[in-house]
PDB file of C-alpha atoms in Angstrom:
ATOM      1  CA  ASN A 717     -38.996-264.999-170.563  1.00  0.00           C
ATOM      2  CA  ASN A 718     -37.022-267.965-169.319  1.00  0.00           C
ATOM      3  CA  VAL A 719     -36.580-270.067-172.474  1.00  0.00           C
ATOM      4  CA  LYS A 720     -34.681-273.311-172.265  1.00  0.00           C
ATOM      5  CA  ILE A 721     -34.025-275.372-175.385  1.00  0.00           C
ATOM      6  CA  ILE A 722     -33.718-279.104-174.830  1.00  0.00           C
ATOM      7  CA  ASN A 723     -32.595-281.434-177.603  1.00  0.00           C
ATOM      8  CA  ASN A 724     -33.818-284.820-176.474  1.00  0.00           C
ATOM      9  CA  LYS A 725     -35.854-287.694-177.870  1.00  0.00           C
ATOM     10  CA  ILE A 726     -39.202-287.813-176.111  1.00  0.00           C
ATOM     11  CA  ILE A 727     -40.272-291.241-174.918  1.00  0.00           C
ATOM     12  CA  ARG A 728     -42.659-292.346-172.214  1.00  0.00           C
ATOM     13  CA  GLU A 729     -39.762-293.286-169.973  1.00  0.00           C
ATOM     14  CA  ASN A 730     -38.336-289.732-169.860  1.00  0.00           C
ATOM     15  CA  ILE A 731     -41.286-287.387-170.343  1.00  0.00           C
ATOM     16  CA  ASN A 732     -41.898-286.440-166.701  1.00  0.00           C
ATOM     17  CA  GLU A 733     -38.237-285.750-166.069  1.00  0.00           C
ATOM     18  CA  LEU A 734     -37.992-283.655-169.232  1.00  0.00           C
ATOM     19  CA  ILE A 735     -40.977-281.560-168.239  1.00  0.00           C
ATOM     20  CA  PHE A 736     -40.668-281.189-164.501  1.00  0.00           C
ATOM     21  CA  SER A 737     -36.903-280.917-164.122  1.00  0.00           C
ATOM     22  CA  ASN A 738     -36.852-278.017-166.575  1.00  0.00           C
ATOM     23  CA  ILE A 739     -39.520-275.686-165.185  1.00  0.00           C
ATOM     24  CA  ASN A 740     -39.711-273.481-162.146  1.00  0.00           C
ATOM     25  CA  GLU A 741     -43.482-273.007-162.191  1.00  0.00           C
ATOM     26  CA  LYS A 742     -45.780-274.852-159.842  1.00  0.00           C
ATOM     27  CA  GLN A 743     -48.474-275.177-162.526  1.00  0.00           C
ATOM     28  CA  ILE A 744     -48.426-275.651-166.280  1.00  0.00           C
ATOM     29  CA  ASP A 745     -51.327-273.765-167.803  1.00  0.00           C
ATOM     30  CA  PHE A 746     -51.032-275.202-171.314  1.00  0.00           C
ATOM     31  CA  LEU A 747     -49.285-278.340-172.576  1.00  0.00           C
ATOM     32  CA  SER A 748     -49.346-279.317-176.231  1.00  0.00           C
ATOM     33  CA  ILE A 749     -48.217-282.747-177.339  1.00  0.00           C
ATOM     34  CA  ASP A 750     -47.583-283.448-181.020  1.00  0.00           C
ATOM     35  CA  ILE A 751     -44.754-285.915-181.587  1.00  0.00           C
ATOM     36  CA  ASP A 752     -46.209-287.803-184.574  1.00  0.00           C
ATOM     37  CA  GLY A 753     -46.117-291.265-183.151  1.00  0.00           C
ATOM     38  CA  ASN A 754     -46.118-292.281-179.534  1.00  0.00           C
ATOM     39  CA  ASP A 755     -48.206-289.329-178.357  1.00  0.00           C
ATOM     40  CA  TYR A 756     -50.811-291.505-176.621  1.00  0.00           C
ATOM     41  CA  TRP A 757     -48.244-293.552-174.695  1.00  0.00           C
ATOM     42  CA  VAL A 758     -46.274-290.479-173.674  1.00  0.00           C
ATOM     43  CA  LEU A 759     -49.429-288.661-172.586  1.00  0.00           C
ATOM     44  CA  ASP A 760     -50.477-291.716-170.608  1.00  0.00           C
ATOM     45  CA  LYS A 761     -47.259-291.428-168.568  1.00  0.00           C
ATOM     46  CA  ILE A 762     -47.325-287.657-168.020  1.00  0.00           C
ATOM     47  CA  ASN A 763     -48.119-286.634-164.473  1.00  0.00           C
ATOM     48  CA  THR A 764     -51.024-284.286-165.205  1.00  0.00           C
ATOM     49  CA  ASP A 765     -51.638-283.183-161.605  1.00  0.00           C
ATOM     50  CA  LYS A 766     -50.062-279.765-162.268  1.00  0.00           C
ATOM     51  CA  ILE A 767     -51.381-279.242-165.815  1.00  0.00           C
ATOM     52  CA  ASN A 768     -54.557-277.249-166.529  1.00  0.00           C
ATOM     53  CA  ILE A 769     -55.063-277.540-170.312  1.00  0.00           C
ATOM     54  CA  ILE A 770     -53.797-280.151-172.759  1.00  0.00           C
ATOM     55  CA  CYS A 771     -53.794-280.065-176.548  1.00  0.00           C
ATOM     56  CA  SER A 772     -53.165-283.380-178.250  1.00  0.00           C
ATOM     57  CA  GLU A 773     -52.962-284.261-181.900  1.00  0.00           C
ATOM     58  CA  TYR A 774     -55.224-287.155-182.811  1.00  0.00           C
ATOM     59  CA  ASN A 775     -55.164-289.220-185.984  1.00  0.00           C
ATOM     60  CA  PRO A 776     -58.441-288.552-187.800  1.00  0.00           C
ATOM     61  CA  TRP A 777     -57.608-291.159-190.451  1.00  0.00           C
ATOM     62  CA  ILE A 778     -58.256-293.927-187.910  1.00  0.00           C
ATOM     63  CA  GLY A 779     -61.912-292.925-187.929  1.00  0.00           C
ATOM     64  CA  ASN A 780     -64.683-292.057-185.511  1.00  0.00           C
ATOM     65  CA  ASN A 781     -66.255-294.235-182.796  1.00  0.00           C
ATOM     66  CA  THR A 782     -63.161-296.345-182.303  1.00  0.00           C
ATOM     67  CA  GLN A 783     -60.373-296.575-179.770  1.00  0.00           C
ATOM     68  CA  LYS A 784     -57.244-297.478-181.671  1.00  0.00           C
ATOM     69  CA  VAL A 785     -53.652-296.706-180.759  1.00  0.00           C
ATOM     70  CA  MET A 786     -50.459-297.506-182.587  1.00  0.00           C
ATOM     71  CA  PRO A 787     -48.236-299.899-180.595  1.00  0.00           C
ATOM     72  CA  TYR A 788     -45.548-298.232-178.510  1.00  0.00           C
ATOM     73  CA  ASP A 789     -42.157-298.143-180.214  1.00  0.00           C
ATOM     74  CA  LYS A 790     -39.585-295.844-178.639  1.00  0.00           C
ATOM     75  CA  ASN A 791     -37.646-295.896-181.931  1.00  0.00           C
ATOM     76  CA  PHE A 792     -40.651-294.955-184.101  1.00  0.00           C
ATOM     77  CA  ILE A 793     -39.972-292.364-186.798  1.00  0.00           C
ATOM     78  CA  TYR A 794     -42.907-290.825-188.640  1.00  0.00           C
ATOM     79  CA  LYS A 795     -42.709-291.357-192.406  1.00  0.00           C
ATOM     80  CA  ASN A 796     -45.355-288.856-193.587  1.00  0.00           C
ATOM     81  CA  ASP A 797     -47.642-291.795-194.329  1.00  0.00           C
ATOM     82  CA  TYR A 798     -50.505-290.938-191.922  1.00  0.00           C
ATOM     83  CA  TYR A 799     -49.606-293.828-189.597  1.00  0.00           C
ATOM     84  CA  PHE A 800     -49.247-292.214-186.194  1.00  0.00           C
ATOM     85  CA  GLY A 801     -50.818-291.725-182.800  1.00  0.00           C
ATOM     86  CA  ALA A 802     -54.286-292.693-181.765  1.00  0.00           C
ATOM     87  CA  SER A 803     -57.954-292.047-182.420  1.00  0.00           C
ATOM     88  CA  LEU A 804     -59.832-289.170-180.823  1.00  0.00           C
ATOM     89  CA  HIS A 805     -61.881-291.559-178.674  1.00  0.00           C
ATOM     90  CA  SER A 806     -58.676-293.086-177.278  1.00  0.00           C
ATOM     91  CA  TYR A 807     -57.452-289.682-176.131  1.00  0.00           C
ATOM     92  CA  VAL A 808     -60.820-288.640-174.724  1.00  0.00           C
ATOM     93  CA  ASN A 809     -61.038-291.789-172.606  1.00  0.00           C
ATOM     94  CA  LEU A 810     -57.416-291.518-171.474  1.00  0.00           C
ATOM     95  CA  LEU A 811     -57.782-287.873-170.479  1.00  0.00           C
ATOM     96  CA  ASN A 812     -61.191-288.431-168.863  1.00  0.00           C
ATOM     97  CA  SER A 813     -59.421-290.933-166.617  1.00  0.00           C
ATOM     98  CA  LYS A 814     -56.968-288.160-165.706  1.00  0.00           C
ATOM     99  CA  ASN A 815     -59.839-285.736-164.894  1.00  0.00           C
ATOM    100  CA  PHE A 816     -59.815-283.728-168.134  1.00  0.00           C
ATOM    101  CA  ASP A 817     -62.789-282.903-170.353  1.00  0.00           C
ATOM    102  CA  LEU A 818     -62.846-282.415-174.112  1.00  0.00           C
ATOM    103  CA  VAL A 819     -63.823-278.792-174.810  1.00  0.00           C
ATOM    104  CA  ALA A 820     -62.675-278.091-178.396  1.00  0.00           C
ATOM    105  CA  ILE A 821     -61.531-279.558-181.702  1.00  0.00           C
ATOM    106  CA  ASP A 822     -59.609-277.354-184.114  1.00  0.00           C
ATOM    107  CA  SER A 823     -61.043-276.616-187.552  1.00  0.00           C
ATOM    108  CA  SER A 824     -58.477-278.839-189.299  1.00  0.00           C
ATOM    109  CA  GLY A 825     -59.699-281.907-187.411  1.00  0.00           C
ATOM    110  CA  THR A 826     -56.338-282.878-185.953  1.00  0.00           C
ATOM    111  CA  ASN A 827     -56.033-281.228-182.529  1.00  0.00           C
ATOM    112  CA  ALA A 828     -58.231-281.697-179.490  1.00  0.00           C
ATOM    113  CA  PHE A 829     -58.255-279.489-176.398  1.00  0.00           C
ATOM    114  CA  TYR A 830     -58.933-280.723-172.887  1.00  0.00           C
ATOM    115  CA  ILE A 831     -59.341-278.767-169.689  1.00  0.00           C
ATOM    116  CA  LYS A 832     -58.936-280.035-166.150  1.00  0.00           C
ATOM    117  CA  ARG A 833     -62.335-280.973-164.798  1.00  0.00           C
ATOM    118  CA  ASN A 834     -62.261-278.504-161.901  1.00  0.00           C
ATOM    119  CA  PHE A 835     -62.017-275.680-164.501  1.00  0.00           C
ATOM    120  CA  SER A 836     -64.433-277.086-167.081  1.00  0.00           C
ATOM    121  CA  GLN A 837     -67.762-275.835-165.654  1.00  0.00           C
ATOM    122  CA  PRO A 838     -67.979-272.734-167.919  1.00  0.00           C
ATOM    123  CA  PHE A 839     -67.345-274.841-171.045  1.00  0.00           C
ATOM    124  CA  GLU A 840     -69.513-277.136-173.068  1.00  0.00           C
ATOM    125  CA  ILE A 841     -68.148-280.650-172.584  1.00  0.00           C
ATOM    126  CA  LEU A 842     -67.975-282.191-176.037  1.00  0.00           C
ATOM    127  CA  SER A 843     -68.784-285.665-177.210  1.00  0.00           C
ATOM    128  CA  ALA A 844     -65.917-287.271-179.142  1.00  0.00           C
ATOM    129  CA  THR A 845     -68.412-288.834-181.554  1.00  0.00           C
ATOM    130  CA  LYS A 846     -70.280-285.604-182.319  1.00  0.00           C
ATOM    131  CA  SER A 847     -67.149-283.412-182.399  1.00  0.00           C
ATOM    132  CA  PHE A 848     -64.998-285.653-184.580  1.00  0.00           C
ATOM    133  CA  LYS A 849     -63.789-284.003-187.798  1.00  0.00           C
ATOM    134  CA  LYS A 850     -62.065-285.521-190.775  1.00  0.00           C
ATOM    135  CA  PRO A 851     -59.353-283.510-192.560  1.00  0.00           C
ATOM    136  CA  SER A 852     -60.855-284.394-195.933  1.00  0.00           C
ATOM    137  CA  GLY A 853     -61.223-280.735-196.899  1.00  0.00           C
ATOM    138  CA  PHE A 854     -57.489-280.669-197.546  1.00  0.00           C
ATOM    139  CA  TYR A 855     -57.483-283.694-199.864  1.00  0.00           C
ATOM    140  CA  SER A 856     -59.242-284.840-203.015  1.00  0.00           C
ATOM    141  CA  GLU A 857     -61.827-287.589-202.621  1.00  0.00           C
ATOM    142  CA  ASP A 858     -59.471-290.090-204.306  1.00  0.00           C
ATOM    143  CA  ARG A 859     -56.575-289.147-202.025  1.00  0.00           C
ATOM    144  CA  THR A 860     -58.810-289.369-198.951  1.00  0.00           C
ATOM    145  CA  ILE A 861     -59.939-292.879-199.909  1.00  0.00           C
ATOM    146  CA  LYS A 862     -56.328-294.007-200.443  1.00  0.00           C
ATOM    147  CA  ILE A 863     -55.185-292.597-197.094  1.00  0.00           C
ATOM    148  CA  GLU A 864     -58.104-294.161-195.215  1.00  0.00           C
ATOM    149  CA  LYS A 865     -57.491-297.541-196.872  1.00  0.00           C
ATOM    150  CA  TYR A 866     -53.776-297.400-196.055  1.00  0.00           C
ATOM    151  CA  VAL A 867     -54.367-296.455-192.406  1.00  0.00           C
ATOM    152  CA  ARG A 868     -57.029-299.184-192.011  1.00  0.00           C
ATOM    153  CA  ASN A 869     -54.335-301.730-192.924  1.00  0.00           C
ATOM    154  CA  CYS A 870     -51.774-300.389-190.434  1.00  0.00           C
ATOM    155  CA  LYS A 871     -51.138-302.087-187.116  1.00  0.00           C
ATOM    156  CA  PHE A 872     -53.133-300.581-184.246  1.00  0.00           C
ATOM    157  CA  ILE A 873     -54.084-301.819-180.819  1.00  0.00           C
ATOM    158  CA  ASP A 874     -57.865-301.859-180.437  1.00  0.00           C
ATOM    159  CA  LEU A 875     -58.704-300.575-176.943  1.00  0.00           C
ATOM    160  CA  ASP A 876     -62.397-301.351-177.507  1.00  0.00           C
ATOM    161  CA  VAL A 877     -61.823-305.080-176.929  1.00  0.00           C
TER     162      VAL A 877
END
């Protein structure tokens, strides 16, 4: 019941201070990150030692079986144009390196849930490739094609190379 409202721009340079200087708890059971842009870069900098579960929004328009991330820009502002974040595979690999396992994808195909490895034994560990979902159910086929074409032409860093 201890709610604290913080009005601050979230960037990778301030994320740990924003989180850890504003809580009294020793552990964070659930952290959700959805900032429509630099999510990957911010998550990369978060000290996850005291976090048990992470939910991150991924960009399904980037596609499956690829590790692409938008370049870091601390002044980025999302323009409702589907250019944001990173692919599911990028997040899975990042969070695997931080000892988290992918255990769920929401039905809309935009949020992935990861649990700290020492708690993941009772869960099925998911494959990013097999679990990937496209949000095409919300869009007409024509609109889906236009969005995918637009996102393919956006600037991303390819972590596969």
